[in-house]
Amino acid sequence: MNKKWTYVFLATYAAILIIATISLELIDTDALNDHPKVESNEVSYVLDAPLQKENLDSIDAAEIFDKRTHPVRDTLRMTAQGNDINSTIIVERKNENDGVIDETIIKPLLVIGGVDFSDQLNYKIPEWTADSVTFLQPPLTEITYSFYREAYLLSQFTHASEQRNLSYSKLDRQITIHLLVPKDLIIAADDQLHINYITE
């Protein structure tokens, strides 16, 4: 009787291990397929190169969240609401004083280990009033994501040691705001804001 139960136990245990191993492989495949895989260097170049070359028209339309225009008089006040404003702000001047600011908002970016999580990042766009814009601290983003690089359940029956590579590349950036402002507009900005002024 004891031998019979031993066989039943071992057979059941082996079946559980096999089912668990197959399930882990399926979970791994499905989880990675839910998020597009990209090359961090490629994504960085696609977004940074047009900004560095002052050529917003070459940015993929899918990366642009919104384009807006704002009337302005002689001075623009730029304020920060919060101490952790990570938005990239780029200011470029026009060749004329037309009393209008053209704003382009580029979506945030988060790539970890070649997996694109950009659509899960929380962010807030600037709030505009007369001759003033406020940049808001983005809400905290919490992403829980588990995946398995290998199934180790059967390794207990072998002498092979487990080796896991936990090093992943990361590329992240909050929203980018490009402001095309009138030629002689006076800008007064808070010190917390990191502004890149494009000069000819």
Coordinates of C-alpha atoms in Angstrom, one line a residue:
M1 CA 0.0 0.0 0.0
N2 CA 2.8 2.4 0.8
K3 CA 4.5 1.8 -2.5
K4 CA 1.2 2.5 -4.3
W5 CA 0.8 5.9 -2.6
T6 CA 4.5 6.7 -3.2
Y7 CA 4.0 6.1 -6.9
V8 CA 0.8 8.2 -6.9
F9 CA 2.6 11.0 -5.0
L10 CA 5.5 11.0 -7.4
A11 CA 3.3 10.9 -10.5
T12 CA 1.2 13.8 -9.2
Y13 CA 4.3 15.8 -8.3
A14 CA 5.8 15.2 -11.7
A15 CA 2.6 16.2 -13.4
I16 CA 2.4 19.5 -11.4
L17 CA 6.0 20.3 -12.3
I18 CA 5.3 19.8 -16.0
I19 CA 2.1 21.8 -16.0
A20 CA 3.8 24.6 -14.0
T21 CA 6.7 24.7 -16.4
I22 CA 4.5 24.9 -19.5
S23 CA 2.4 27.6 -17.8
L24 CA 5.4 29.7 -17.0
E25 CA 6.6 29.6 -20.6
L26 CA 3.1 30.7 -21.8
I27 CA 3.0 33.5 -19.2
D28 CA 6.4 34.7 -20.3
T29 CA 5.5 34.7 -24.0
D30 CA 2.1 36.4 -23.5
A31 CA 3.4 39.0 -21.1
L32 CA 6.1 40.2 -23.5
N33 CA 3.7 40.2 -26.4
D34 CA 1.5 42.7 -24.6
H35 CA 4.2 45.3 -24.7
P36 CA 6.2 46.2 -27.9
K37 CA 9.9 45.4 -27.8
V38 CA 12.1 48.2 -29.0
E39 CA 15.8 49.1 -29.0
S40 CA 16.5 51.9 -26.5
N41 CA 19.2 53.5 -28.7
E42 CA 16.9 53.6 -31.6
V43 CA 14.0 55.2 -29.7
S44 CA 16.4 57.8 -28.1
Y45 CA 17.7 58.8 -31.5
V46 CA 14.3 59.0 -33.2
L47 CA 13.1 61.5 -30.5
D48 CA 16.3 63.4 -29.7
A49 CA 17.7 63.9 -33.2
P50 CA 14.8 66.1 -34.4
L51 CA 14.9 68.2 -31.2
Q52 CA 18.6 68.7 -31.5
K53 CA 18.3 69.7 -35.2
E54 CA 15.3 71.9 -34.4
N55 CA 13.1 69.9 -36.8
L56 CA 9.9 69.0 -35.0
D57 CA 8.2 68.1 -38.3
S58 CA 10.3 65.0 -38.6
I59 CA 9.0 63.5 -35.3
D60 CA 6.5 60.7 -35.8
A61 CA 3.0 62.0 -35.3
A62 CA 2.3 59.0 -33.0
E63 CA 4.8 60.5 -30.5
I64 CA 3.1 63.9 -30.3
F65 CA 0.4 64.2 -27.6
D66 CA -1.0 67.6 -28.6
K67 CA -0.3 70.9 -30.4
R68 CA -1.8 74.1 -29.0
T69 CA -1.5 77.8 -29.5
H70 CA -1.7 80.5 -26.8
P71 CA -2.0 84.3 -27.2
V72 CA 0.6 86.3 -25.3
R73 CA 1.6 89.9 -24.8
D74 CA 5.1 91.2 -23.9
T75 CA 6.0 88.8 -21.0
L76 CA 5.5 85.1 -20.3
R77 CA 5.6 83.9 -16.7
M78 CA 6.7 80.2 -16.4
T79 CA 6.1 78.7 -12.9
A80 CA 6.6 75.3 -11.3
Q81 CA 4.0 73.6 -9.1
G82 CA 6.0 71.1 -7.1
N83 CA 9.7 70.4 -6.6
D84 CA 10.0 67.4 -9.0
I85 CA 9.3 68.8 -12.4
N86 CA 11.0 66.5 -14.8
S87 CA 9.5 67.7 -18.0
T88 CA 11.9 68.7 -20.8
I89 CA 11.2 72.3 -21.8
I90 CA 12.5 73.7 -25.1
V91 CA 12.1 77.4 -26.0
E92 CA 12.7 78.5 -29.6
R93 CA 12.1 82.0 -30.9
K94 CA 10.3 83.0 -34.1
N95 CA 11.6 85.6 -36.6
E96 CA 8.6 87.8 -35.8
N97 CA 6.4 89.2 -33.0
D98 CA 3.0 87.7 -33.8
G99 CA 1.7 87.5 -30.2
V100 CA 1.2 83.7 -30.4
I101 CA 3.0 80.8 -28.7
D102 CA 3.0 77.5 -30.5
E103 CA 3.2 74.6 -28.1
T104 CA 4.0 71.0 -29.0
I105 CA 3.7 68.3 -26.3
I106 CA 5.7 65.1 -27.0
K107 CA 4.7 62.0 -25.1
P108 CA 6.8 60.6 -22.3
L109 CA 9.1 57.6 -22.7
L110 CA 9.9 54.5 -20.6
V111 CA 11.8 51.5 -22.0
I112 CA 13.1 48.8 -19.6
G113 CA 15.0 45.9 -20.9
G114 CA 13.8 46.6 -24.5
V115 CA 10.1 46.5 -23.4
D116 CA 8.1 49.8 -24.0
F117 CA 6.1 50.9 -21.0
S118 CA 5.6 54.5 -22.2
D119 CA 1.8 54.2 -22.4
Q120 CA 1.7 53.4 -18.6
L121 CA 3.5 56.6 -17.5
N122 CA 1.5 59.2 -15.6
Y123 CA 2.0 62.8 -16.6
K124 CA 0.3 66.2 -16.5
I125 CA 0.4 68.8 -19.3
P126 CA 1.1 72.5 -18.6
E127 CA -1.8 74.7 -17.5
W128 CA -2.1 78.1 -19.3
T129 CA -3.7 81.3 -18.2
A130 CA -3.3 84.8 -19.6
D131 CA 0.5 85.4 -20.2
S132 CA 1.3 82.5 -17.8
V133 CA 2.0 78.8 -17.9
T134 CA 2.3 76.4 -14.9
F135 CA 4.2 73.1 -15.1
L136 CA 2.8 70.5 -12.8
Q137 CA 4.6 67.7 -10.9
P138 CA 3.5 64.4 -12.5
P139 CA 1.7 61.9 -10.3
L140 CA 3.6 58.8 -9.2
T141 CA 3.7 55.9 -11.6
E142 CA 3.7 52.4 -10.2
I143 CA 4.2 49.6 -12.7
T144 CA 4.1 45.9 -11.5
Y145 CA 5.4 43.6 -14.2
S146 CA 6.7 40.1 -13.7
F147 CA 8.2 37.8 -16.3
Y148 CA 10.4 34.7 -16.3
R149 CA 13.5 34.5 -18.4
E150 CA 13.7 30.7 -17.8
A151 CA 11.7 28.0 -16.0
Y152 CA 13.8 26.7 -13.1
L153 CA 11.2 24.3 -11.6
L154 CA 12.9 21.2 -13.1
S155 CA 16.5 22.3 -12.1
Q156 CA 16.1 20.7 -8.7
F157 CA 16.6 17.4 -10.4
T158 CA 19.9 18.4 -12.0
H159 CA 23.2 19.7 -10.7
A160 CA 23.1 22.8 -12.9
S161 CA 23.3 26.0 -10.9
E162 CA 20.8 28.8 -11.5
Q163 CA 22.2 31.9 -13.2
R164 CA 19.9 34.9 -13.7
N165 CA 20.8 38.1 -15.4
L166 CA 19.0 40.9 -13.5
S167 CA 20.7 43.7 -15.4
Y168 CA 18.4 45.7 -17.7
S169 CA 18.9 48.8 -19.7
K170 CA 16.5 51.7 -18.9
L171 CA 15.5 54.8 -20.9
D172 CA 13.0 57.2 -19.4
R173 CA 11.8 60.7 -19.9
Q174 CA 8.8 62.7 -18.9
I175 CA 6.9 64.8 -21.4
T176 CA 8.8 67.2 -23.6
I177 CA 7.3 70.7 -24.2
H178 CA 8.5 72.7 -27.2
L179 CA 7.5 76.4 -27.2
L180 CA 7.9 78.5 -30.3
V181 CA 7.6 82.0 -29.0
P182 CA 7.5 85.5 -30.4
K183 CA 10.9 87.0 -31.3
D184 CA 11.1 89.6 -28.5
L185 CA 9.0 87.9 -25.8
I186 CA 10.3 88.4 -22.3
I187 CA 10.4 85.1 -20.2
A188 CA 10.4 85.0 -16.4
A189 CA 10.8 81.5 -15.2
D190 CA 11.1 79.7 -11.8
D191 CA 14.5 78.3 -10.9
Q192 CA 13.1 74.8 -10.6
L193 CA 12.4 74.6 -14.3
H194 CA 15.1 73.3 -16.6
I195 CA 14.7 75.2 -19.8
N196 CA 16.7 74.7 -23.0
Y197 CA 16.8 77.8 -25.1
I198 CA 17.5 77.2 -28.8
T199 CA 19.7 79.9 -30.1
E200 CA 20.8 80.5 -33.7

